[in-house]
PDB file of N, CA, C and O in Angstrom:
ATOM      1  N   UNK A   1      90.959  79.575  84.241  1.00  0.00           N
ATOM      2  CA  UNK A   1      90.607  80.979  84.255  1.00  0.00           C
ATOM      3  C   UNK A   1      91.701  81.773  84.962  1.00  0.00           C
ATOM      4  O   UNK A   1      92.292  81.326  85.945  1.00  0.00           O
ATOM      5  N   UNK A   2      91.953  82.992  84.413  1.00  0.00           N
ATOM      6  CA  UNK A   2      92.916  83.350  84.887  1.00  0.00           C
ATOM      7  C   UNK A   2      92.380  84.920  85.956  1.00  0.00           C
ATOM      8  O   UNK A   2      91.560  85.811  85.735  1.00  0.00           O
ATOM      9  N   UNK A   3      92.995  84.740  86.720  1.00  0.00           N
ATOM     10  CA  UNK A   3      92.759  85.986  87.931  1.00  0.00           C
ATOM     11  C   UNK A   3      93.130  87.476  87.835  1.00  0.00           C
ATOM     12  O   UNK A   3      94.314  87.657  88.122  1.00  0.00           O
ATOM     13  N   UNK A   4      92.558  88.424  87.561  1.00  0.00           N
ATOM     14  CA  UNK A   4      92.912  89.479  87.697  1.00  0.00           C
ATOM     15  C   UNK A   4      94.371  89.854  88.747  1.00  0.00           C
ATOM     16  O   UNK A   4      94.382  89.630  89.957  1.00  0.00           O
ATOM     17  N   UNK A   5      95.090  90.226  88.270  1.00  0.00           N
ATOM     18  CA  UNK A   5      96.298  91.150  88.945  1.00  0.00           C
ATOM     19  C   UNK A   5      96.797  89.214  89.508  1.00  0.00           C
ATOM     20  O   UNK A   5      96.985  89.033  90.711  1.00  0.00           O
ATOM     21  N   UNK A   6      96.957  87.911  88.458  1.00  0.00           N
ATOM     22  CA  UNK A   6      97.812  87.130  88.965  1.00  0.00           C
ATOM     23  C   UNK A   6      99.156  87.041  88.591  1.00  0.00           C
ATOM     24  O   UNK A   6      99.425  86.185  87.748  1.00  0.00           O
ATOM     25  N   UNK A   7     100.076  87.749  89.038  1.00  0.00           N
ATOM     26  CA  UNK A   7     101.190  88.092  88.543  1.00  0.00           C
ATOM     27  C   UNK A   7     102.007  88.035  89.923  1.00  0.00           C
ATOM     28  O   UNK A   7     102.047  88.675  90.974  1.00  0.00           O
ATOM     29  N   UNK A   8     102.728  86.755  89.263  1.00  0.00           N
ATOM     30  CA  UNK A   8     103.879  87.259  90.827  1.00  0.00           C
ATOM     31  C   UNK A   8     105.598  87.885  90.492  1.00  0.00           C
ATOM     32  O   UNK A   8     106.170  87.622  89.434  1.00  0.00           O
ATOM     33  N   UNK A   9     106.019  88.444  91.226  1.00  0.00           N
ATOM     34  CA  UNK A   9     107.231  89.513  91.237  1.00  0.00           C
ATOM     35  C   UNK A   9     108.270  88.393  89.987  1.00  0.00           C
ATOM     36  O   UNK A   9     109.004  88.898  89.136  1.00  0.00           O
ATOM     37  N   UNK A  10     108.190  87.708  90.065  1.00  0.00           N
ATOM     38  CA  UNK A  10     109.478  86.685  89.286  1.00  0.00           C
ATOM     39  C   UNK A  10     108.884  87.140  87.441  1.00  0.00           C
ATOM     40  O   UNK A  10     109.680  87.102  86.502  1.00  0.00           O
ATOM     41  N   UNK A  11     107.269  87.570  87.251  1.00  0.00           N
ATOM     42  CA  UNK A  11     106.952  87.145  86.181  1.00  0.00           C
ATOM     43  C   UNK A  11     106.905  88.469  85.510  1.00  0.00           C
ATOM     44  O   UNK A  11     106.270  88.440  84.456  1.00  0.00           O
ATOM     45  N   UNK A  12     107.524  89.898  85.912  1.00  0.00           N
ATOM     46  CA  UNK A  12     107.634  90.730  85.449  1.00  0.00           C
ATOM     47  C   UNK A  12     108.588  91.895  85.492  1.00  0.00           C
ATOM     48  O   UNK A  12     108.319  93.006  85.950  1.00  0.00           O
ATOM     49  N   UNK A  13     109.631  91.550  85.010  1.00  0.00           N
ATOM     50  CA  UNK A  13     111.067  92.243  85.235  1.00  0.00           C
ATOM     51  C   UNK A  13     110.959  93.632  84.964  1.00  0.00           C
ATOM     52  O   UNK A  13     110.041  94.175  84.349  1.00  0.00           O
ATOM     53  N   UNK A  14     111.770  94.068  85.371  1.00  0.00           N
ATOM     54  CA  UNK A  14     111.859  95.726  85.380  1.00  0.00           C
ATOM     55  C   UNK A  14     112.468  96.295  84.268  1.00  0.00           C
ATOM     56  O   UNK A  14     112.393  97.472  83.915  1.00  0.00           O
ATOM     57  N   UNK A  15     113.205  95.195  83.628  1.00  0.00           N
ATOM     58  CA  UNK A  15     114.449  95.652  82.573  1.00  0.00           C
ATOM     59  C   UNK A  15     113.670  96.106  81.245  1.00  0.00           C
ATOM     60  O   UNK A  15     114.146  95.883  80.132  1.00  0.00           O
ATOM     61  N   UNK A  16     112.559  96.695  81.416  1.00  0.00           N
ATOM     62  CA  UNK A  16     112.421  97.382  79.950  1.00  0.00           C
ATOM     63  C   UNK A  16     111.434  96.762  79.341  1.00  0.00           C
ATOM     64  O   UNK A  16     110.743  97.342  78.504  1.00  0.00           O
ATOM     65  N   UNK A  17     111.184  95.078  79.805  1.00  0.00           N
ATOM     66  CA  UNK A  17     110.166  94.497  79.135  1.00  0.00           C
ATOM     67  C   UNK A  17     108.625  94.789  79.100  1.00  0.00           C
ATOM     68  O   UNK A  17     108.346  95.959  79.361  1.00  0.00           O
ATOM     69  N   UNK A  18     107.596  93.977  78.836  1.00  0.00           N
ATOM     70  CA  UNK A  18     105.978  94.698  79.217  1.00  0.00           C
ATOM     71  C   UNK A  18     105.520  94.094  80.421  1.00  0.00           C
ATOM     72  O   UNK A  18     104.616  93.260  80.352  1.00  0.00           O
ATOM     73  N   UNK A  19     106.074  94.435  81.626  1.00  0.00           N
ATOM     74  CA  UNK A  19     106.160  94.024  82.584  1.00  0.00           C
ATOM     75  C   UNK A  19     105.185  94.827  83.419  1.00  0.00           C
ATOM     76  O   UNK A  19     104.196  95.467  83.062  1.00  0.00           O
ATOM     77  N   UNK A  20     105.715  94.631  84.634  1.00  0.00           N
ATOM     78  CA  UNK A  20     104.880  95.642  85.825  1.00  0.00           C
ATOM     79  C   UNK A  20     104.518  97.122  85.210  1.00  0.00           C
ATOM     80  O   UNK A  20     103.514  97.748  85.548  1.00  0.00           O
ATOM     81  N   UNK A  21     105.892  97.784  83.856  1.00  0.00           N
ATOM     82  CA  UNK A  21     105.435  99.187  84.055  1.00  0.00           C
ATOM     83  C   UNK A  21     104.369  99.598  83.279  1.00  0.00           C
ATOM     84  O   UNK A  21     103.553 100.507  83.429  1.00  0.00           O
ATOM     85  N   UNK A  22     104.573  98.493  82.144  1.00  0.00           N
ATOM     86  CA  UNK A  22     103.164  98.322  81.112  1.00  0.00           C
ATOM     87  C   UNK A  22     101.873  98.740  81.694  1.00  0.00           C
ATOM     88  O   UNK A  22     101.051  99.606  81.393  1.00  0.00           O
ATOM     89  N   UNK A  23     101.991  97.501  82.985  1.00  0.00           N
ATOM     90  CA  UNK A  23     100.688  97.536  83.868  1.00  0.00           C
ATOM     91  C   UNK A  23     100.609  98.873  84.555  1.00  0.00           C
ATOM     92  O   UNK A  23      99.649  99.576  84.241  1.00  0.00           O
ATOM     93  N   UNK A  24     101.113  99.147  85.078  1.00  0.00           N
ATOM     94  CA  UNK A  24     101.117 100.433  85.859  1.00  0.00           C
ATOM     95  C   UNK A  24     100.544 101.782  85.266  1.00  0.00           C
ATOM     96  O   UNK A  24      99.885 102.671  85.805  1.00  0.00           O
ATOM     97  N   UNK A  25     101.136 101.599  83.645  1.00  0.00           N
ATOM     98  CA  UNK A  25     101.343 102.770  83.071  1.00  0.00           C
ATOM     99  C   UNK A  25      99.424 102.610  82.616  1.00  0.00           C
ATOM    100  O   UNK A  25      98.617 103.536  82.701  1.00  0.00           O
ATOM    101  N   UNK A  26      99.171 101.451  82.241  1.00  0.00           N
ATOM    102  CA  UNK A  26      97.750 101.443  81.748  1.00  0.00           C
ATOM    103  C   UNK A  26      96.622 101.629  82.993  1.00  0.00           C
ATOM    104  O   UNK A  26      95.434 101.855  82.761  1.00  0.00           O
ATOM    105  N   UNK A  27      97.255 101.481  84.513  1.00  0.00           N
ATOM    106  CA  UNK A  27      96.591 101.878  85.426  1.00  0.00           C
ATOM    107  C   UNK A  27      96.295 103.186  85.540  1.00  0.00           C
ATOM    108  O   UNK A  27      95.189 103.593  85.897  1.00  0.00           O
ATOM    109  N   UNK A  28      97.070 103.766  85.302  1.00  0.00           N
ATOM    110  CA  UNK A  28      97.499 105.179  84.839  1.00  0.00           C
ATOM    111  C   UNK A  28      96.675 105.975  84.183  1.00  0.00           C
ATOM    112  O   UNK A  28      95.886 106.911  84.318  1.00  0.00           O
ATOM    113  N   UNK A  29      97.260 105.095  83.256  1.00  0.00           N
ATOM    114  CA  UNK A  29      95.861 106.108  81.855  1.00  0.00           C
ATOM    115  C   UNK A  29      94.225 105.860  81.485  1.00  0.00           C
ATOM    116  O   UNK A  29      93.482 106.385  80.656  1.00  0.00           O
ATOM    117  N   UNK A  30      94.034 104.836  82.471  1.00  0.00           N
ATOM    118  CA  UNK A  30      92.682 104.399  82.749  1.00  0.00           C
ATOM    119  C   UNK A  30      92.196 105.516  83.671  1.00  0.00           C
ATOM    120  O   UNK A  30      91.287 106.277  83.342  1.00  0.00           O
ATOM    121  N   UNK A  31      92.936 105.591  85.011  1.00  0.00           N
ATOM    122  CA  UNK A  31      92.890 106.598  85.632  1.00  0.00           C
ATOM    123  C   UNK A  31      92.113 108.179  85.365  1.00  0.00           C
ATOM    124  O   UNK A  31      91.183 108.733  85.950  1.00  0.00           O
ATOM    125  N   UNK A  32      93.072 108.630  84.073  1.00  0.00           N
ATOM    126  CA  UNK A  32      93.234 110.095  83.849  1.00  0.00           C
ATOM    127  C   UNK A  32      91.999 110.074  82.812  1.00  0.00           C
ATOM    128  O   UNK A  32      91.613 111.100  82.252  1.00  0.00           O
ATOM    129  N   UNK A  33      91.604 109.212  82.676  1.00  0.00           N
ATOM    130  CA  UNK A  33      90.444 108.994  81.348  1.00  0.00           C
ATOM    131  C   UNK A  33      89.228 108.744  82.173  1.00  0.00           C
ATOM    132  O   UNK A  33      88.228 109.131  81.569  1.00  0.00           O
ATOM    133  N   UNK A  34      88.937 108.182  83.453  1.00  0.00           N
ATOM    134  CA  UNK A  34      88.311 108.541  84.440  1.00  0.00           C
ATOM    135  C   UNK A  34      88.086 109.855  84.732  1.00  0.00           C
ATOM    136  O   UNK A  34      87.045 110.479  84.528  1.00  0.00           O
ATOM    137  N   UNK A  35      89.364 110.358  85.344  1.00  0.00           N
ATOM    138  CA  UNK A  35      88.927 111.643  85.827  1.00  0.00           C
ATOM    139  C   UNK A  35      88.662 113.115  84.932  1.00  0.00           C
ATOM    140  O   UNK A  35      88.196 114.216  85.226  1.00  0.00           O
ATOM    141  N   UNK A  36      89.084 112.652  83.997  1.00  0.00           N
ATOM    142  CA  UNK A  36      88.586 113.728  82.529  1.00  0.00           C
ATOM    143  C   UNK A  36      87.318 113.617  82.419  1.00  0.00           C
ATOM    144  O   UNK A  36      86.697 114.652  82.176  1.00  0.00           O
ATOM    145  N   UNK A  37      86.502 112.229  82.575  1.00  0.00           N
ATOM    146  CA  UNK A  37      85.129 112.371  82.104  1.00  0.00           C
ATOM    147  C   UNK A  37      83.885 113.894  82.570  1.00  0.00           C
ATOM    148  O   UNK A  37      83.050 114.501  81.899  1.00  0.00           O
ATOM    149  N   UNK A  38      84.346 114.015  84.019  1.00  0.00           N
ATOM    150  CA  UNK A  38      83.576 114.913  84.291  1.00  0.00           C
ATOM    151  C   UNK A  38      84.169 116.198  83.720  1.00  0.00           C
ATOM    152  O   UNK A  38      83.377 116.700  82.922  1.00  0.00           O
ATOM    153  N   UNK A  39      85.202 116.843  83.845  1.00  0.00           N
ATOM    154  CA  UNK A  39      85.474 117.743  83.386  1.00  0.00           C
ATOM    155  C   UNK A  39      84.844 118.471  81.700  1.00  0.00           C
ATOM    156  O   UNK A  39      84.236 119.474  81.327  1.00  0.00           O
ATOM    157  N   UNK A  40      85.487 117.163  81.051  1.00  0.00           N
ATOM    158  CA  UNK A  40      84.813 117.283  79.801  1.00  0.00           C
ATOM    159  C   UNK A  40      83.047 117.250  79.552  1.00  0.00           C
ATOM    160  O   UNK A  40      82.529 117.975  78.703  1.00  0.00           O
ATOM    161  N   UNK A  41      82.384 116.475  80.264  1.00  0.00           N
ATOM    162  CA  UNK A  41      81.044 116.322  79.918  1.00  0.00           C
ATOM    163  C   UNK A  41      80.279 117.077  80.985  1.00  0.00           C
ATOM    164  O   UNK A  41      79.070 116.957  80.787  1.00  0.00           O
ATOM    165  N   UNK A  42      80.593 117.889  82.160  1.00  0.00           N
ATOM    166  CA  UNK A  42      79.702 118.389  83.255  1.00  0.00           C
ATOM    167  C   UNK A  42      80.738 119.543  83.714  1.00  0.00           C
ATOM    168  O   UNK A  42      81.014 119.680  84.905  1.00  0.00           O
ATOM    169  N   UNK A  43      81.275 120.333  82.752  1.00  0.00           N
ATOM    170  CA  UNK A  43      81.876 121.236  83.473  1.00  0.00           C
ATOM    171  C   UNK A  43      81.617 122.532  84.702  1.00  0.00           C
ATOM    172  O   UNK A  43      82.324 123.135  85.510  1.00  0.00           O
ATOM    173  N   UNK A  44      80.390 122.532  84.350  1.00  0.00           N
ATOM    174  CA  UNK A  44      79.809 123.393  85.449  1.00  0.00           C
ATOM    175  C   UNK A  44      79.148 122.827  86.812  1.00  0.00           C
ATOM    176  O   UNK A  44      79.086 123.578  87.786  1.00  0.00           O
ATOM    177  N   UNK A  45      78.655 121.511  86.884  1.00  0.00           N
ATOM    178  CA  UNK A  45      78.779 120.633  87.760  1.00  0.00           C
ATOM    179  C   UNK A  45      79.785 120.694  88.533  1.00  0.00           C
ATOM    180  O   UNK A  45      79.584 120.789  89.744  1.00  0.00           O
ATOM    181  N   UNK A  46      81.217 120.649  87.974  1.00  0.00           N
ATOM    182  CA  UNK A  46      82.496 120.524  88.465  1.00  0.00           C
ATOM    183  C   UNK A  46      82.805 121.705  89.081  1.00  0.00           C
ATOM    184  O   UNK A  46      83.212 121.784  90.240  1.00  0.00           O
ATOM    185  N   UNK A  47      82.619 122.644  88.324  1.00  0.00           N
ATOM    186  CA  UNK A  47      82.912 124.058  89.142  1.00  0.00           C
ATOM    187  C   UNK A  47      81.859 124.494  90.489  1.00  0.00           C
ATOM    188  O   UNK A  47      82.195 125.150  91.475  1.00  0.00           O
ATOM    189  N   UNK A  48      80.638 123.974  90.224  1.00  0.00           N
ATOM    190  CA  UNK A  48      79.852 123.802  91.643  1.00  0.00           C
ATOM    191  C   UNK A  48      80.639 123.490  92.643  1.00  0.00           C
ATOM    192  O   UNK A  48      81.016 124.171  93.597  1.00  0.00           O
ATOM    193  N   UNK A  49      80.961 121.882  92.206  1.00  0.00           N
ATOM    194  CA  UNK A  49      81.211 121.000  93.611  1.00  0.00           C
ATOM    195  C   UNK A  49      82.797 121.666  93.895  1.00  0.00           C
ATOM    196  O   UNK A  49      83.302 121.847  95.003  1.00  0.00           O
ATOM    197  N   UNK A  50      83.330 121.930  92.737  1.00  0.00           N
ATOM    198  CA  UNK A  50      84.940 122.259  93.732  1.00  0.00           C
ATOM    199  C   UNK A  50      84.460 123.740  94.534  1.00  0.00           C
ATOM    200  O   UNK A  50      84.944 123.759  95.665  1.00  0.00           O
ATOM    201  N   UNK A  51      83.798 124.729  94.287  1.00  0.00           N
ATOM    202  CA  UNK A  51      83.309 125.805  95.594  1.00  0.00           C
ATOM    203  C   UNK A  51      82.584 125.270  96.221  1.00  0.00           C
ATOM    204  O   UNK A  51      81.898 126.095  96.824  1.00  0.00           O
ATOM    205  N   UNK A  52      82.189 123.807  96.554  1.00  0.00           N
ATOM    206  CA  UNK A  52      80.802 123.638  97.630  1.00  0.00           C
ATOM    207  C   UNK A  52      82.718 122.906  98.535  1.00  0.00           C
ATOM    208  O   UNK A  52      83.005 122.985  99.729  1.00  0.00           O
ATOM    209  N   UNK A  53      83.381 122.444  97.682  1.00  0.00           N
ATOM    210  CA  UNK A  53      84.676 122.229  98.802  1.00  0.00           C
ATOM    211  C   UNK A  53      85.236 122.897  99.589  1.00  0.00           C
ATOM    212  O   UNK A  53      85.718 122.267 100.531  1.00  0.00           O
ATOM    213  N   UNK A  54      85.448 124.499  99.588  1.00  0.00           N
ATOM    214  CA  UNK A  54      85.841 125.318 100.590  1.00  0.00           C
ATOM    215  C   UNK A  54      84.945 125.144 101.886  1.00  0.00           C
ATOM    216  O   UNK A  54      85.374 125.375 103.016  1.00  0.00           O
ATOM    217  N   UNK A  55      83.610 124.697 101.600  1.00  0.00           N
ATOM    218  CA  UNK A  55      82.925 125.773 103.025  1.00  0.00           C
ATOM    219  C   UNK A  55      82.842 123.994 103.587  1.00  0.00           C
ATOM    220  O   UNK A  55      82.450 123.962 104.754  1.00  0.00           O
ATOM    221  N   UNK A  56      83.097 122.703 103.058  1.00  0.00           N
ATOM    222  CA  UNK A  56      83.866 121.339 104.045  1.00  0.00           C
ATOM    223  C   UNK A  56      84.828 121.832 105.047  1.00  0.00           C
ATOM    224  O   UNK A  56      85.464 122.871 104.871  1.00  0.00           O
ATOM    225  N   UNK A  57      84.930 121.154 106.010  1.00  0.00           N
ATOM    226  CA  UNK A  57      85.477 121.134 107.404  1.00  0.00           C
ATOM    227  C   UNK A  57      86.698 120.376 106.402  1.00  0.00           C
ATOM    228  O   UNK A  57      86.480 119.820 105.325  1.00  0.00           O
ATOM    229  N   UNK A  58      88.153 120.542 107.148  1.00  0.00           N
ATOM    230  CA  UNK A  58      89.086 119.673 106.897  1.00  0.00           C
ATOM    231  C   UNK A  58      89.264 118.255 107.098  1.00  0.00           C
ATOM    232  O   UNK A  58      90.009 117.416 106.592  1.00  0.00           O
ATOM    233  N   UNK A  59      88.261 118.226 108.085  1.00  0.00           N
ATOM    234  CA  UNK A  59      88.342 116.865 109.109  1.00  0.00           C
ATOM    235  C   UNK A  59      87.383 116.026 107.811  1.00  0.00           C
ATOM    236  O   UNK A  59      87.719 115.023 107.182  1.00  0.00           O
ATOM    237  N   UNK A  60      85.855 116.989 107.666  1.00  0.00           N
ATOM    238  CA  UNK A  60      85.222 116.163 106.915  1.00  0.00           C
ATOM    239  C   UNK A  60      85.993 115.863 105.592  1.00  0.00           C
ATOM    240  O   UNK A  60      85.806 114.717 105.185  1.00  0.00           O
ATOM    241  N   UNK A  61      86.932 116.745 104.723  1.00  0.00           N
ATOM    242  CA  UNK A  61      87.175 116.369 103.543  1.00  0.00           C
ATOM    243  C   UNK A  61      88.184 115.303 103.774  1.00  0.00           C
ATOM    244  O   UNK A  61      88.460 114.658 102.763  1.00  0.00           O
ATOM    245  N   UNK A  62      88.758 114.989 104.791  1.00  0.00           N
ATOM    246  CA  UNK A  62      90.110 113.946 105.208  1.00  0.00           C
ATOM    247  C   UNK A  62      89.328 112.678 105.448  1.00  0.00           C
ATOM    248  O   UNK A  62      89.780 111.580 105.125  1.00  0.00           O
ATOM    249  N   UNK A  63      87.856 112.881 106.159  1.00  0.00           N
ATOM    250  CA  UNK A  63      87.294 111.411 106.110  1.00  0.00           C
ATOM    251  C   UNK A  63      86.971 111.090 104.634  1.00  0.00           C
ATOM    252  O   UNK A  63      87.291 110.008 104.141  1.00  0.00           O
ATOM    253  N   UNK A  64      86.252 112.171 103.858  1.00  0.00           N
ATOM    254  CA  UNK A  64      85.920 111.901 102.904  1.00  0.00           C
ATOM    255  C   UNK A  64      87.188 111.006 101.568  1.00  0.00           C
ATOM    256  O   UNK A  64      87.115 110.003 100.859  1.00  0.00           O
ATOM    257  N   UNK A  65      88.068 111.916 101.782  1.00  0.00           N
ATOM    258  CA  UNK A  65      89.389 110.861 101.307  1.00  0.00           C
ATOM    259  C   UNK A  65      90.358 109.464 101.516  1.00  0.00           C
ATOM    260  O   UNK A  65      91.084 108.788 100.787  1.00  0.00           O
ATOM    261  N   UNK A  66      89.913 109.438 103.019  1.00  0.00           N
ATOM    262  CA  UNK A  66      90.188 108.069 103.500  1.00  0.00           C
ATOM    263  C   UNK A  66      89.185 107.668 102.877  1.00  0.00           C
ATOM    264  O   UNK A  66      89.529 107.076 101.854  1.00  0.00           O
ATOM    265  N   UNK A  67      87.605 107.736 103.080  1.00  0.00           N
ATOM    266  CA  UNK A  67      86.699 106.424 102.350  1.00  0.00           C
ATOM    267  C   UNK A  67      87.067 106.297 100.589  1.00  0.00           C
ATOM    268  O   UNK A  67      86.990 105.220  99.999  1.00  0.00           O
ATOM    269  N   UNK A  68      87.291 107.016 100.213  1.00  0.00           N
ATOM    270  CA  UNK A  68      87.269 106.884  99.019  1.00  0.00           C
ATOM    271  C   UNK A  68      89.006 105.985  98.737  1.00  0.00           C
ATOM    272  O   UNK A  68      89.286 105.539  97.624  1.00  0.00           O
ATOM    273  N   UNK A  69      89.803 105.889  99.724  1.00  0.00           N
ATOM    274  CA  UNK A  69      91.002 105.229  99.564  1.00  0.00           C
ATOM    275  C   UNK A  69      90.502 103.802  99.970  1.00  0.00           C
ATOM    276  O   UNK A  69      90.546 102.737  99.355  1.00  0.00           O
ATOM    277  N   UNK A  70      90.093 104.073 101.004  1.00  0.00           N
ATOM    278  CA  UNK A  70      89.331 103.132 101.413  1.00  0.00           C
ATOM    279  C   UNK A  70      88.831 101.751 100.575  1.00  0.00           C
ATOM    280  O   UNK A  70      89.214 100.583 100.639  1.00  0.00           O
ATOM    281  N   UNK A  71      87.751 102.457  99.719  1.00  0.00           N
ATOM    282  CA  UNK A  71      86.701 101.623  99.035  1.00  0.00           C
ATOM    283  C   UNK A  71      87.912 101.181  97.773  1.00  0.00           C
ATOM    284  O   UNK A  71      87.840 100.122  97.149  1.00  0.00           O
ATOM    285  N   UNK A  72      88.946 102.167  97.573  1.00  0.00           N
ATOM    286  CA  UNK A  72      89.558 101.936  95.708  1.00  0.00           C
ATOM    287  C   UNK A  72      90.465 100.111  96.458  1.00  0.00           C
ATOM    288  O   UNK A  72      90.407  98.941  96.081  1.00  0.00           O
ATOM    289  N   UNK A  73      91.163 100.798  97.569  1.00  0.00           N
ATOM    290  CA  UNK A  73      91.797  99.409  98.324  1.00  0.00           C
ATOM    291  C   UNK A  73      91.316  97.998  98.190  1.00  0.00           C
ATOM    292  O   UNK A  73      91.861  97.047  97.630  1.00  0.00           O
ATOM    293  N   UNK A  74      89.947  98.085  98.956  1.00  0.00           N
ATOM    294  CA  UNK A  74      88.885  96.959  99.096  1.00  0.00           C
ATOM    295  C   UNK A  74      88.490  96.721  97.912  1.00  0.00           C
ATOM    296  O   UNK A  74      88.279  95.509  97.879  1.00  0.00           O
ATOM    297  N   UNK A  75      88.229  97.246  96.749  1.00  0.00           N
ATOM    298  CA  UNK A  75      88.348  96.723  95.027  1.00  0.00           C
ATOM    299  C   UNK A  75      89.163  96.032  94.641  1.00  0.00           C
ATOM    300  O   UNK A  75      89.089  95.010  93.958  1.00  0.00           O
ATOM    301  N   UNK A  76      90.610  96.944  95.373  1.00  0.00           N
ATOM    302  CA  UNK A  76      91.777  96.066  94.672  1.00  0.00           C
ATOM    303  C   UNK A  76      92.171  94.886  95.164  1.00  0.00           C
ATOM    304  O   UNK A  76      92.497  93.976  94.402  1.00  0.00           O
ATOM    305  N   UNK A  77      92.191  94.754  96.456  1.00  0.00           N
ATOM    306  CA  UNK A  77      91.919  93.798  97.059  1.00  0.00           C
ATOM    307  C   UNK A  77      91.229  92.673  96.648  1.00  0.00           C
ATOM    308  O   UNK A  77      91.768  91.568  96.581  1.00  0.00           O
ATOM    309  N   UNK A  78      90.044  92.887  96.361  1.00  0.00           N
ATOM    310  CA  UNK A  78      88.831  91.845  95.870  1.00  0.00           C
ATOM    311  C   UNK A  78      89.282  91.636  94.306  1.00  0.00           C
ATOM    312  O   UNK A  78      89.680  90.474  94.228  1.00  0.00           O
ATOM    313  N   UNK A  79      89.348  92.055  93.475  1.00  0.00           N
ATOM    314  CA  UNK A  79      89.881  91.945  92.063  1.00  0.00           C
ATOM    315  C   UNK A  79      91.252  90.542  92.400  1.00  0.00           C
ATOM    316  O   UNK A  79      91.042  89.354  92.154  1.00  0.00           O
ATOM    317  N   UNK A  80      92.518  91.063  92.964  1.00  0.00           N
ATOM    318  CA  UNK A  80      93.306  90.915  93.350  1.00  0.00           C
ATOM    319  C   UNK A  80      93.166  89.133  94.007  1.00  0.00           C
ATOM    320  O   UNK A  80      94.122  88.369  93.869  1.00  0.00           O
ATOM    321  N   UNK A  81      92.125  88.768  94.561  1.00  0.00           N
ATOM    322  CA  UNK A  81      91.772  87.196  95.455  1.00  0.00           C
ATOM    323  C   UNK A  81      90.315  86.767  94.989  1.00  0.00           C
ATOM    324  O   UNK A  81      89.740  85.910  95.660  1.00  0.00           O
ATOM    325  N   UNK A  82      89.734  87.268  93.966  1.00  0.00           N
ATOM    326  CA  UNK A  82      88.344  86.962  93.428  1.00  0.00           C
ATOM    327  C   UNK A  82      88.750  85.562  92.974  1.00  0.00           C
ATOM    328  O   UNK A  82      87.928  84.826  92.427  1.00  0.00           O
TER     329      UNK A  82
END
């Protein structure tokens, strides 16, 4: 069975092949296809919560962004040694 993210530095060259940027690039666009979902399907939802963001404390929206770095880390992590 093979391991999520088992790839070591020797097995994916930079020179152009479908290497690391392949991966990267599909991290990428997994990403932006994530964060489109709400926009596209709850747009007024979205426009709620980005004005309920002004009247957040800075401090609270900075914790709020560490956990959420936080938790994506500890995924990758776990994916990464599962």
């Amino acid at each position: 069975r093979r391991r999520a993210f088992s790839w070591t530095p020797g097995d994916a060259p930079m020179d152009g092949g479908s290497g690391r940027i392949d991966f990267i690039l599909s991290i990428l666009a997994a990403l932006l296809v994530l964060e489109g979902i709400p926009y596209f399907g709850f747009p007024g939802a979205v426009k709620q919560w980005a004005l309920s963001l002004q009247d957040m404390s800075d401090k609270k929206l900075r914790l709020m962004g560490l956990a959420i770095t936080a938790t994506g880390l500890l995924i990758l992590v776990a994916l990464r040694y599962a």
